[in-house]
mmCIF file of C-alpha atoms and ligand atoms in Angstrom:
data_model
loop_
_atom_site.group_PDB
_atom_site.id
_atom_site.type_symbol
_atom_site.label_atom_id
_atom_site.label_comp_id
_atom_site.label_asym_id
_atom_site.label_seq_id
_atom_site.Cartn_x
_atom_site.Cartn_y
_atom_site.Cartn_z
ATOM 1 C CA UNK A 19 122.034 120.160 126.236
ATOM 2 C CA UNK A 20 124.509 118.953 123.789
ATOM 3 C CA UNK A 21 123.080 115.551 123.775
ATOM 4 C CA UNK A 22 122.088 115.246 120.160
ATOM 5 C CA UNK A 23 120.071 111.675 119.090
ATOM 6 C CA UNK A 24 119.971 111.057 115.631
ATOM 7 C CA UNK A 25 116.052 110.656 116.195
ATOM 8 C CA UNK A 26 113.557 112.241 118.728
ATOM 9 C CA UNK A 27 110.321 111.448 118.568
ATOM 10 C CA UNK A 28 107.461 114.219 119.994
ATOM 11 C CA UNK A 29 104.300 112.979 121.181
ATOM 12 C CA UNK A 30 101.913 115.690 121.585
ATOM 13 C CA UNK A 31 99.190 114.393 124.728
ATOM 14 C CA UNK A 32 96.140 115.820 126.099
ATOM 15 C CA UNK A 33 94.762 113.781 128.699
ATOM 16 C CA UNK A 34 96.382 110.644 127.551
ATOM 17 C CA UNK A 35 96.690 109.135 131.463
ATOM 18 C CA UNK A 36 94.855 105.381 129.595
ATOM 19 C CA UNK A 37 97.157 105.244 126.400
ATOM 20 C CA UNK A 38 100.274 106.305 128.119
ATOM 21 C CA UNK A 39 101.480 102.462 129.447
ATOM 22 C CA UNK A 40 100.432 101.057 126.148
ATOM 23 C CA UNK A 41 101.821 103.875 124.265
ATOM 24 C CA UNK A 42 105.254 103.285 125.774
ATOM 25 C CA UNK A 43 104.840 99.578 125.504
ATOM 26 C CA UNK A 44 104.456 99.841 121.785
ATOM 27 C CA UNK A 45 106.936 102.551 121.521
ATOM 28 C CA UNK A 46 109.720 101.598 123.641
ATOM 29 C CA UNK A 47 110.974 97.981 121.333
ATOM 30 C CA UNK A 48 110.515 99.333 118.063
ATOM 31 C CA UNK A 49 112.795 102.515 118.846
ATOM 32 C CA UNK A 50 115.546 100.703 120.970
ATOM 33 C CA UNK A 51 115.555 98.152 117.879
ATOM 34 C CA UNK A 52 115.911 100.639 115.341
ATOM 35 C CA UNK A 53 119.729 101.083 116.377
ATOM 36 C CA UNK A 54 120.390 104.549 116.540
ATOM 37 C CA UNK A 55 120.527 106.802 119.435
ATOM 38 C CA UNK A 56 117.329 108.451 120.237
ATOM 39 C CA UNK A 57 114.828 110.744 122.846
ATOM 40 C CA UNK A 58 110.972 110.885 123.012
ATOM 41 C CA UNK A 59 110.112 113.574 123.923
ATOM 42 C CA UNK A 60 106.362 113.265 125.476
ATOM 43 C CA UNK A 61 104.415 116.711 125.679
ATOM 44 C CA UNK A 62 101.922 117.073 128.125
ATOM 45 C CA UNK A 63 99.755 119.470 127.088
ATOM 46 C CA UNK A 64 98.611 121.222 130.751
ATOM 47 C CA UNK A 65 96.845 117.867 130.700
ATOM 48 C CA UNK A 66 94.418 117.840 134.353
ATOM 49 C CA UNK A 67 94.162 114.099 134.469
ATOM 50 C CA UNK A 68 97.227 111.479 135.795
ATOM 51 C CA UNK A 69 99.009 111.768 132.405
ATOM 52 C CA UNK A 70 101.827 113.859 134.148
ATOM 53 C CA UNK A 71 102.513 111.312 136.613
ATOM 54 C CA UNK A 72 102.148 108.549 134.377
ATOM 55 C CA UNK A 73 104.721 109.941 132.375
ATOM 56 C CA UNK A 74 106.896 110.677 135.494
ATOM 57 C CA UNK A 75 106.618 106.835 136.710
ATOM 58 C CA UNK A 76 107.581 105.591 132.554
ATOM 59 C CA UNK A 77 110.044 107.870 132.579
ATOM 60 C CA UNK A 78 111.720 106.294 135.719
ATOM 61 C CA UNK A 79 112.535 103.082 134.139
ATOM 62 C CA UNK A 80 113.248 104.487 130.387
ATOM 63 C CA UNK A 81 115.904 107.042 130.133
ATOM 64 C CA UNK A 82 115.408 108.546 126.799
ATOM 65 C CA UNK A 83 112.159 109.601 127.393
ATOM 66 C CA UNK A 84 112.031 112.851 128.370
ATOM 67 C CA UNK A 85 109.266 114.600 129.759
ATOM 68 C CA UNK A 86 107.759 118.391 128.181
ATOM 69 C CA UNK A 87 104.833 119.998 130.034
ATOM 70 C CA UNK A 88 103.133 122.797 129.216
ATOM 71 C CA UNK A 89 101.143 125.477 131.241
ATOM 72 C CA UNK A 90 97.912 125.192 130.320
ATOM 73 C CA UNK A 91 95.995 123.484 127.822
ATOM 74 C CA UNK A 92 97.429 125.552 124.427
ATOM 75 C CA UNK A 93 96.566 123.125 121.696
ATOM 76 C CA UNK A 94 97.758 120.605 119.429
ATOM 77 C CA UNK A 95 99.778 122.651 117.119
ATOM 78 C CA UNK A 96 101.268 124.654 119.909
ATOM 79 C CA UNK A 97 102.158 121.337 121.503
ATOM 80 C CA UNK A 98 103.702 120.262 118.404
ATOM 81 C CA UNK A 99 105.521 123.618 117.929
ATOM 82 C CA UNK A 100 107.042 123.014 121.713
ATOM 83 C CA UNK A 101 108.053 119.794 120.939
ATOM 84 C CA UNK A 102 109.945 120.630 117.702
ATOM 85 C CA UNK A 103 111.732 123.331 119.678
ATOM 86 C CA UNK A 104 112.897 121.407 122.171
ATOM 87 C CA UNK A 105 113.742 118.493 120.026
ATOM 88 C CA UNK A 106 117.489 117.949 119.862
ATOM 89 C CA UNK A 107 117.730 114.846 116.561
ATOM 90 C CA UNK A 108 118.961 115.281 113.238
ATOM 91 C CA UNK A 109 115.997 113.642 112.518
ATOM 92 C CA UNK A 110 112.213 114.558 114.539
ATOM 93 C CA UNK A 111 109.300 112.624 114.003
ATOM 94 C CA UNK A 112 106.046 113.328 115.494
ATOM 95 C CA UNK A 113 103.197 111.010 116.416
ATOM 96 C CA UNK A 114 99.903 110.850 118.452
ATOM 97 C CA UNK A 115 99.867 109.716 121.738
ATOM 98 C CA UNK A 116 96.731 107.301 121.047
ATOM 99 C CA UNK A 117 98.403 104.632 118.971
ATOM 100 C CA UNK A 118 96.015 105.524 116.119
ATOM 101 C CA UNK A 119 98.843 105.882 113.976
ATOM 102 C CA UNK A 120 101.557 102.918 114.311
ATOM 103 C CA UNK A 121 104.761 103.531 115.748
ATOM 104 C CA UNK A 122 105.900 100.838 114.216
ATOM 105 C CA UNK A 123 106.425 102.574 111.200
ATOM 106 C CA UNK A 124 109.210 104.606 112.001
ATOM 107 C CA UNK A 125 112.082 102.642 111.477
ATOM 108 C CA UNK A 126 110.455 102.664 107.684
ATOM 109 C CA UNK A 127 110.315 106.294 107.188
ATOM 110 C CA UNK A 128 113.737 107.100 108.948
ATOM 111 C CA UNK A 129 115.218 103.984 105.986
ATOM 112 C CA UNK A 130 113.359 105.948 103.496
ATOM 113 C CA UNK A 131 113.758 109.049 104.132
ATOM 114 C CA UNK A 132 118.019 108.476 104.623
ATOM 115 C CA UNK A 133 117.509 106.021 101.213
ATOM 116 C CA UNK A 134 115.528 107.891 99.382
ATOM 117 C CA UNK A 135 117.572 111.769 100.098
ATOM 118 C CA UNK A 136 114.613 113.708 101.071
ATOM 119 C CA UNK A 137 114.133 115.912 103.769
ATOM 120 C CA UNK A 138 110.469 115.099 104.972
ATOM 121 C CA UNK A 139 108.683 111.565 104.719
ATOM 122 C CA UNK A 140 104.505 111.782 105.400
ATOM 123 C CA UNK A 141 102.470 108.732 107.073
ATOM 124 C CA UNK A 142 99.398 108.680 104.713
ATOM 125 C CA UNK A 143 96.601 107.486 105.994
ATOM 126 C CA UNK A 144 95.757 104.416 103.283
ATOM 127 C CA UNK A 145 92.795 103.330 105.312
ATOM 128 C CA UNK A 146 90.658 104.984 107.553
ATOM 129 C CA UNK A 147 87.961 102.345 107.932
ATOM 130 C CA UNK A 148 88.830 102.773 111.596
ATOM 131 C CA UNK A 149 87.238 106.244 112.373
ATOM 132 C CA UNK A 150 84.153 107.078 112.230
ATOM 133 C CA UNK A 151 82.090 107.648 109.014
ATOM 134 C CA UNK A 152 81.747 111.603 110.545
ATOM 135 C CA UNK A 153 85.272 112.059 110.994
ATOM 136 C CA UNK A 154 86.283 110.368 107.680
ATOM 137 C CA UNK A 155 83.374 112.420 105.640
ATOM 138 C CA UNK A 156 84.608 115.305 107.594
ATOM 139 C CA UNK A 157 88.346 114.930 106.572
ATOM 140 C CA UNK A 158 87.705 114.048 103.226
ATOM 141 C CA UNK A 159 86.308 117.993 103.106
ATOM 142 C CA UNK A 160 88.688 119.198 104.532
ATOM 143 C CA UNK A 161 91.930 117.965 102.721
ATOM 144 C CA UNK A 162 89.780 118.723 99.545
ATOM 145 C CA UNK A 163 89.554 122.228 100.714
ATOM 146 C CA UNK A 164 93.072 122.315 101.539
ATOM 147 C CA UNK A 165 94.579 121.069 98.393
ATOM 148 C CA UNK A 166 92.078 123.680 96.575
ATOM 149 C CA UNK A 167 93.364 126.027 98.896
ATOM 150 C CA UNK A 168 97.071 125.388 99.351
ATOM 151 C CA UNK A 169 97.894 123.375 96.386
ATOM 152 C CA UNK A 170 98.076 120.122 95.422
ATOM 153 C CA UNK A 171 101.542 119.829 96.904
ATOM 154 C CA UNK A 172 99.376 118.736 100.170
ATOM 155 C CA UNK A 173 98.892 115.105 100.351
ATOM 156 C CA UNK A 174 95.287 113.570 101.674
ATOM 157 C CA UNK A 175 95.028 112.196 104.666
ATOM 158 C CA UNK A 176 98.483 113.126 105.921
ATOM 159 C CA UNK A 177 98.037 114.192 109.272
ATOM 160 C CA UNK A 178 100.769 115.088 111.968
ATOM 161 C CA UNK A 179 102.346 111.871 111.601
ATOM 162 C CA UNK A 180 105.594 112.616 110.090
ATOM 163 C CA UNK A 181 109.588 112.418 109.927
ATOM 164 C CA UNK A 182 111.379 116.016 109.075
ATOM 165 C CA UNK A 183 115.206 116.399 108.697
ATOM 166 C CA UNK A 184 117.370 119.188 111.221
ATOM 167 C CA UNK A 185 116.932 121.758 107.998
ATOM 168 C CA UNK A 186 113.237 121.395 108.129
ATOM 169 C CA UNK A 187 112.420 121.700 111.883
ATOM 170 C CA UNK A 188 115.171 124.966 111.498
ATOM 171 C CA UNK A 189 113.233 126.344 108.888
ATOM 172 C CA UNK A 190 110.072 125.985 111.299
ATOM 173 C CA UNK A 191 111.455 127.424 114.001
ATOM 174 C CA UNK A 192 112.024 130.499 112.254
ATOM 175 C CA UNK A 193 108.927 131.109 111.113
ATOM 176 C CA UNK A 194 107.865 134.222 113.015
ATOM 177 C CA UNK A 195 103.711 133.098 112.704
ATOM 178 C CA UNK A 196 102.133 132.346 116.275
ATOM 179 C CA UNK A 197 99.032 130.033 114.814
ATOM 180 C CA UNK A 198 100.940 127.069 113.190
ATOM 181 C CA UNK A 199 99.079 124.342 110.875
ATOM 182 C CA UNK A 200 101.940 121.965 110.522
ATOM 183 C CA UNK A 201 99.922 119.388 107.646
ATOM 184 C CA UNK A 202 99.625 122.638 105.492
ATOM 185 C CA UNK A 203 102.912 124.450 106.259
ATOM 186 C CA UNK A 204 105.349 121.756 105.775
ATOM 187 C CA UNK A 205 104.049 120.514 102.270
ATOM 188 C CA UNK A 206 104.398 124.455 101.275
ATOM 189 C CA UNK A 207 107.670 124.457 102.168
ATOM 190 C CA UNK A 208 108.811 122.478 98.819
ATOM 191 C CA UNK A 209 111.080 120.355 100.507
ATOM 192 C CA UNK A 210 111.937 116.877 99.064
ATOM 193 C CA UNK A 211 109.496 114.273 100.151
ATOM 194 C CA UNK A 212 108.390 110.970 100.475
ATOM 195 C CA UNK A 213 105.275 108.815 101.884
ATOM 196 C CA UNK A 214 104.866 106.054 103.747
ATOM 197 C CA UNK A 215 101.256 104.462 103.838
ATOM 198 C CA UNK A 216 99.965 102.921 106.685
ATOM 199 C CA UNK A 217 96.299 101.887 108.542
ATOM 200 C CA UNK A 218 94.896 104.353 110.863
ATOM 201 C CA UNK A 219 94.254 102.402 113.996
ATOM 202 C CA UNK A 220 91.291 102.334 116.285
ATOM 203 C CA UNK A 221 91.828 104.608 119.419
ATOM 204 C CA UNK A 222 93.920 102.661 122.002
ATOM 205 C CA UNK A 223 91.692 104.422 125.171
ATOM 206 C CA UNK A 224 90.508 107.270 126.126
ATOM 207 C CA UNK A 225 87.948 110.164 123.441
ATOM 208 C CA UNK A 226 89.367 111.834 121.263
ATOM 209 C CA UNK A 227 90.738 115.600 121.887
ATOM 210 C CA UNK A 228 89.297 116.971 118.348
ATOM 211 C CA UNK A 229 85.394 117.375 119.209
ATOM 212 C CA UNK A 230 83.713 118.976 116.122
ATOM 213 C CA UNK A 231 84.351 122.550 117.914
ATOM 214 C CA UNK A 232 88.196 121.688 117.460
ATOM 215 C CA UNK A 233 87.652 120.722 114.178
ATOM 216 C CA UNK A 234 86.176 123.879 112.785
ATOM 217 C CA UNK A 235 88.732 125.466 114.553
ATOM 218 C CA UNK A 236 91.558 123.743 112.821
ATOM 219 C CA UNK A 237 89.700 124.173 109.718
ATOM 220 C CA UNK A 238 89.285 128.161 109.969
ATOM 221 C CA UNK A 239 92.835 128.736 111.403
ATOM 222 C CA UNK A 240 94.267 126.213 107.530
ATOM 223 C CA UNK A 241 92.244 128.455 105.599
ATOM 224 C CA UNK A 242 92.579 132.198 107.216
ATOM 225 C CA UNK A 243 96.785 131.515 107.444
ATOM 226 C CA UNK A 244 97.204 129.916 103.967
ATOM 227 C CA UNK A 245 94.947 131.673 101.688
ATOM 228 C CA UNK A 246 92.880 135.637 101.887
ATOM 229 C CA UNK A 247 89.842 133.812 99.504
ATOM 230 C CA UNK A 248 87.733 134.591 102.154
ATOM 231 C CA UNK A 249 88.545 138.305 101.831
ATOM 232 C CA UNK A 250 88.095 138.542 98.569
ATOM 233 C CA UNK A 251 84.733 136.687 98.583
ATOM 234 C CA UNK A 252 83.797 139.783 100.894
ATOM 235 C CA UNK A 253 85.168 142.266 98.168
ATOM 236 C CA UNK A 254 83.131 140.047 95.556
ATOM 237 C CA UNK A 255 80.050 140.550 97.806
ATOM 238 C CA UNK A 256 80.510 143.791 98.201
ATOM 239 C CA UNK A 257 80.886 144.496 94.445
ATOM 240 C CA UNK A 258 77.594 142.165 93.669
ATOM 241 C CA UNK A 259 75.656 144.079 96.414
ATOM 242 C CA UNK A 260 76.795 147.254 94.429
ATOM 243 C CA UNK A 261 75.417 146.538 90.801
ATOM 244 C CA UNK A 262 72.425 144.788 92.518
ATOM 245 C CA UNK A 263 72.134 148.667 94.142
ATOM 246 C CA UNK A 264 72.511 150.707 91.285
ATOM 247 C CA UNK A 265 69.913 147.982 89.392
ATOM 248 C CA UNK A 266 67.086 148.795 92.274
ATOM 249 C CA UNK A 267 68.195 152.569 91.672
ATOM 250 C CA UNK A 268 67.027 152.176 87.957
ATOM 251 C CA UNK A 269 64.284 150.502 88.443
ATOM 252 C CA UNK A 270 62.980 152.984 91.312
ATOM 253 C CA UNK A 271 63.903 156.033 89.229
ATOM 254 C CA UNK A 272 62.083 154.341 86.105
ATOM 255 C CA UNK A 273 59.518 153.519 88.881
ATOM 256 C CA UNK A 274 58.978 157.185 89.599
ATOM 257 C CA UNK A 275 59.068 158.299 85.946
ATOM 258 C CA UNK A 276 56.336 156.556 84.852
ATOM 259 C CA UNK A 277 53.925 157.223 88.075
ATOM 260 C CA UNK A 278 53.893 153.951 89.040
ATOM 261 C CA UNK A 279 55.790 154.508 92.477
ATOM 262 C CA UNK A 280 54.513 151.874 95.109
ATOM 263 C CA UNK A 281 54.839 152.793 98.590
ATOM 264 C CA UNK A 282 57.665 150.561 98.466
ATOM 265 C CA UNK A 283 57.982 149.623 101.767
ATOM 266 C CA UNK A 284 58.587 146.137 101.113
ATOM 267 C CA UNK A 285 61.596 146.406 98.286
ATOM 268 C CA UNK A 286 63.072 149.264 101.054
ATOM 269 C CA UNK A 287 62.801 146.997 103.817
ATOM 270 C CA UNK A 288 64.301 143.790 101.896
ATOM 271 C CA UNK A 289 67.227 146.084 100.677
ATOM 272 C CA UNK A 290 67.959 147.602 104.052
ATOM 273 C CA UNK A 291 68.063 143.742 105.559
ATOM 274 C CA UNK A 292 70.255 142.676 102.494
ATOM 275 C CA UNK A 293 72.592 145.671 102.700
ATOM 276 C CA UNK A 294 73.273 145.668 106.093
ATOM 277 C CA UNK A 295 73.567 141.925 106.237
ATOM 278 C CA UNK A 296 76.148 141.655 104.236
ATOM 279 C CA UNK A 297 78.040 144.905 105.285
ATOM 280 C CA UNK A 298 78.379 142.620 108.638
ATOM 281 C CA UNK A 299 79.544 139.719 107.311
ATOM 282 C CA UNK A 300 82.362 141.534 104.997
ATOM 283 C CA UNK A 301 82.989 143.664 108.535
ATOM 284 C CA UNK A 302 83.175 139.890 109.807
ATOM 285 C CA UNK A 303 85.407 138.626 107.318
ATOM 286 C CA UNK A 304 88.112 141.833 107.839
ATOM 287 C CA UNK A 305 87.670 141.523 110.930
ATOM 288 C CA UNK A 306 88.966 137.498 111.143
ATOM 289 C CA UNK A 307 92.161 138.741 109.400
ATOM 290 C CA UNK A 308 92.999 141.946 111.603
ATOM 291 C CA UNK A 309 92.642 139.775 114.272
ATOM 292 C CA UNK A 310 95.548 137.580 113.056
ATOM 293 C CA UNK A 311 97.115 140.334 112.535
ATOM 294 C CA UNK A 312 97.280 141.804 116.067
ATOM 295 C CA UNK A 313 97.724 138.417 117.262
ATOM 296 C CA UNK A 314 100.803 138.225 114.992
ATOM 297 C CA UNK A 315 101.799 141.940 116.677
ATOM 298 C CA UNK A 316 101.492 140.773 119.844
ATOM 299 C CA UNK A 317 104.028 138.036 118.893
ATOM 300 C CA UNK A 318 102.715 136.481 122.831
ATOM 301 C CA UNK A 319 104.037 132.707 123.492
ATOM 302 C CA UNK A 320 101.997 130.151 121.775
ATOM 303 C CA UNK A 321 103.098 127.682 124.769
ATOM 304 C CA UNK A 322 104.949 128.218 128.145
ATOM 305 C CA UNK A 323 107.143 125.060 129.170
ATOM 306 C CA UNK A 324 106.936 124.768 132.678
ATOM 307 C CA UNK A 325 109.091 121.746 133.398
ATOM 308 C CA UNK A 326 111.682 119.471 131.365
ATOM 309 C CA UNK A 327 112.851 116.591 132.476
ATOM 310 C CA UNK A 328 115.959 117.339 130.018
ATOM 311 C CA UNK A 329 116.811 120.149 132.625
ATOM 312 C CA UNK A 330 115.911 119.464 136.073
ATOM 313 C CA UNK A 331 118.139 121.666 137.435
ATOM 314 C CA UNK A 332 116.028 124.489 136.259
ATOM 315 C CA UNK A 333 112.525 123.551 136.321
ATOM 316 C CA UNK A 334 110.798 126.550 136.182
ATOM 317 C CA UNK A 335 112.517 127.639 133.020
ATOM 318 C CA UNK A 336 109.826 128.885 130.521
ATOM 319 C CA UNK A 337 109.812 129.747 127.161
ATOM 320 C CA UNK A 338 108.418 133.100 126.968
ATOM 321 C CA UNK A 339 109.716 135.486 125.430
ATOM 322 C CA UNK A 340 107.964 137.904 127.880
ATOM 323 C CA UNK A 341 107.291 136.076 130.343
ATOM 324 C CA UNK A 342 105.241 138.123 132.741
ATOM 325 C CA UNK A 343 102.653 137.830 130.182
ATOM 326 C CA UNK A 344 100.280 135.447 130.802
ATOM 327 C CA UNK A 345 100.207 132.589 127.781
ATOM 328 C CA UNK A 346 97.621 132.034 125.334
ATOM 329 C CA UNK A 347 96.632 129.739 122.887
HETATM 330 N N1 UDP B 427 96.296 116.764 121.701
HETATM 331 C C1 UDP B 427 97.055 117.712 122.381
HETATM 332 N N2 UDP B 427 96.456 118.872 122.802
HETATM 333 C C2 UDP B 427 95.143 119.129 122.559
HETATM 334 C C3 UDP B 427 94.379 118.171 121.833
HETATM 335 C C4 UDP B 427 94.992 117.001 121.410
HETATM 336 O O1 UDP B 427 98.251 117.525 122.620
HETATM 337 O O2 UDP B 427 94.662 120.176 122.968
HETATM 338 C C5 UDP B 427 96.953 115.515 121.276
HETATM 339 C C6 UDP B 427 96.225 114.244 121.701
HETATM 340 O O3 UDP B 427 96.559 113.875 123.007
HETATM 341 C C7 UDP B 427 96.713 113.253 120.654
HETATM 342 C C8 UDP B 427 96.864 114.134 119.416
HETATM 343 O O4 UDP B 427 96.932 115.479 119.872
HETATM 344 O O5 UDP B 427 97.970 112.713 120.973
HETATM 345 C C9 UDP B 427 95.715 113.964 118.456
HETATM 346 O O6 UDP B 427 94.483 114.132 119.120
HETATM 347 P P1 UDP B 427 93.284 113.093 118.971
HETATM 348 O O7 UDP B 427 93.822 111.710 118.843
HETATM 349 O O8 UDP B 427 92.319 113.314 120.084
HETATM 350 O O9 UDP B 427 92.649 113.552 117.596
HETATM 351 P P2 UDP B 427 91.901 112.624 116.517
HETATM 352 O O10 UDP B 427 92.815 111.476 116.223
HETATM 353 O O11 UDP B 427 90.633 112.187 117.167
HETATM 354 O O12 UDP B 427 91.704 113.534 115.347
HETATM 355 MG MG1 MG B 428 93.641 110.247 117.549
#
């Protein structure tokens, strides 16, 4: 293990069997001509299609790329998070395994990021005519949310395509946090930056891995680990529910005073449905955050390496830090 590249490049695939020649063929001149030592490190993300052995037969005829796969199915972040813990370059840049972002870009961020003396360097996505109009409307809400949310210190349209320095990917590692949003966490970091602006590519094959299901899911996990608004909007709720009581317990006193007093089903019945509705969704909203919480006592694996090519001598090795639990995403 004390092979140490100046670069390594992680490529996070799910299912990826179609891109994986092309992604290679792409790959493979633009890293060799960059002239420094480097590794790719490819990981497959308990993908149940060929991409394993499509990956095995690359990795036959080019050394430095080295070959991560995980147990099961644990994510995209997770994947990430395996493949910056493994990665052994002063310098790790991560990329997607479709080709939608281009890897010939690299050689520019590593000159920029050495040039310019900062520690992280973003791909920004400059033009997205590519994607579809849903995923581009989409995005657009979320990085608006985000920078509301996070700061402004998070650039649009920077995705997981990105060159850190050693310091940052250390600084990662040690974060104790299970659920890991890499776009959001990095920027908050306050490291010196840079960007580099590129295209965003059409799909080289294969669907994407980020159905809309995915994509909420992102979306809830950026805004429940950077920011407790929702909470509070439940503690606002709960305050406006309050006066909007005591206001209905004026108006039936008065009600009463003055003889007037309907049978009041109706106002009793609407307050009862209000009430209770949104006891449950503040009881909702705590209960999203305990969750994290016990997930974050739990501290169980995000991922579970089950083989690296890096260390074929011990195959099985995993990553868990308890290992007769069983891994989950
Ligand atoms: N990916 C992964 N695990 C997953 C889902 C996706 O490793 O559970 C990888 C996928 O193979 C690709 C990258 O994450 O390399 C981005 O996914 P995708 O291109 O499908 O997302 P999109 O570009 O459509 O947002
Ligand atoms: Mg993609």
């Amino acid at each position: 293990m004390d092979f140490s590249p100046v670069l390594s490049v992680v490529v996070p695939m799910f299912n990826e069997e179609a891109a994986v020649p092309e992604l290679v063929a792409r790959l493979r001149p633009v890293l060799d001509g960059c002239g420094v030592g480097y590794e790719v490190l490819a990981v497959d993300d308990g993908s149940t299609d060929g991409t394993g052995a499509a990956l095995l037969e690359e990795g036959r005829r080019w050394s430095q790329l080295r070959i991560v796969r995980l147990r099961r199915n644990s994510g995209h972040q997770a994947a990430l998070t395996a493949g910056l813990r493994l990665a052994r370059g002063e310098w790790v840049a991560s990329i997607d395994a479709d080709l939608q972002d281009p890897p010939e870009s690299l050689p520019g961020m590593l000159r920029v990021a050495l040039e310019g003396g900062v520690d992280v360097v973003y791909g920004v996505r400059s033009d997205r005519s590519a994607d579809t109009l849903f995923k581009r409307r989409t995005a657009d809400v979320y990085y608006r949310l985000m920078r509301r949310l996070v700061g402004t210190d998070v650039p649009a349209h920077a995705g997981d395509f990105r060159l850190l320095s050693r310091e940052v990917v250390d600084v990662l590692r040690g974060l104790p946090e299970r659920a890991l949003v890499y776009r959001l966490l990095v920027p908050s970091l306050g490291f010196p930056s840079a960007e580099v602006r590129y295209v965003r590519e059409r799909r080289v094959a294969g669907t994407t891995k980020y159905p809309l299901g995915r994509m909420i899911a992102l979306a809830w996990e950026s805004t429940t680990s950077f920011s407790a608004a929702p909470l509070r909007l439940a503690t606002w709720l709960g305050l406006t529910s309050f006066l909007l009581c005591l206001l209905l317990m004026a108006f039936g006193t008065a009600a009463y005073a003055t003889g007037a007093a309907l049978p009041g089903w109706t106002s009793l019945f609407l307050a009862v449905l209000l009430l209770s509705g949104l006891q449950l969704l503040c009881l909702g909203l705590l209960g999203e955050y305990v969750g994290r919480i016990y997930a974050a006592v739990q501290n169980r694996p995000a991922f579970q390496v089950c083989f690296d090519s890096a260390e074929e001598s011990h195959p099985a090795r995993t990553t868990a830090n308890t290992p007769s639990r069983k891994a989950f995403s």
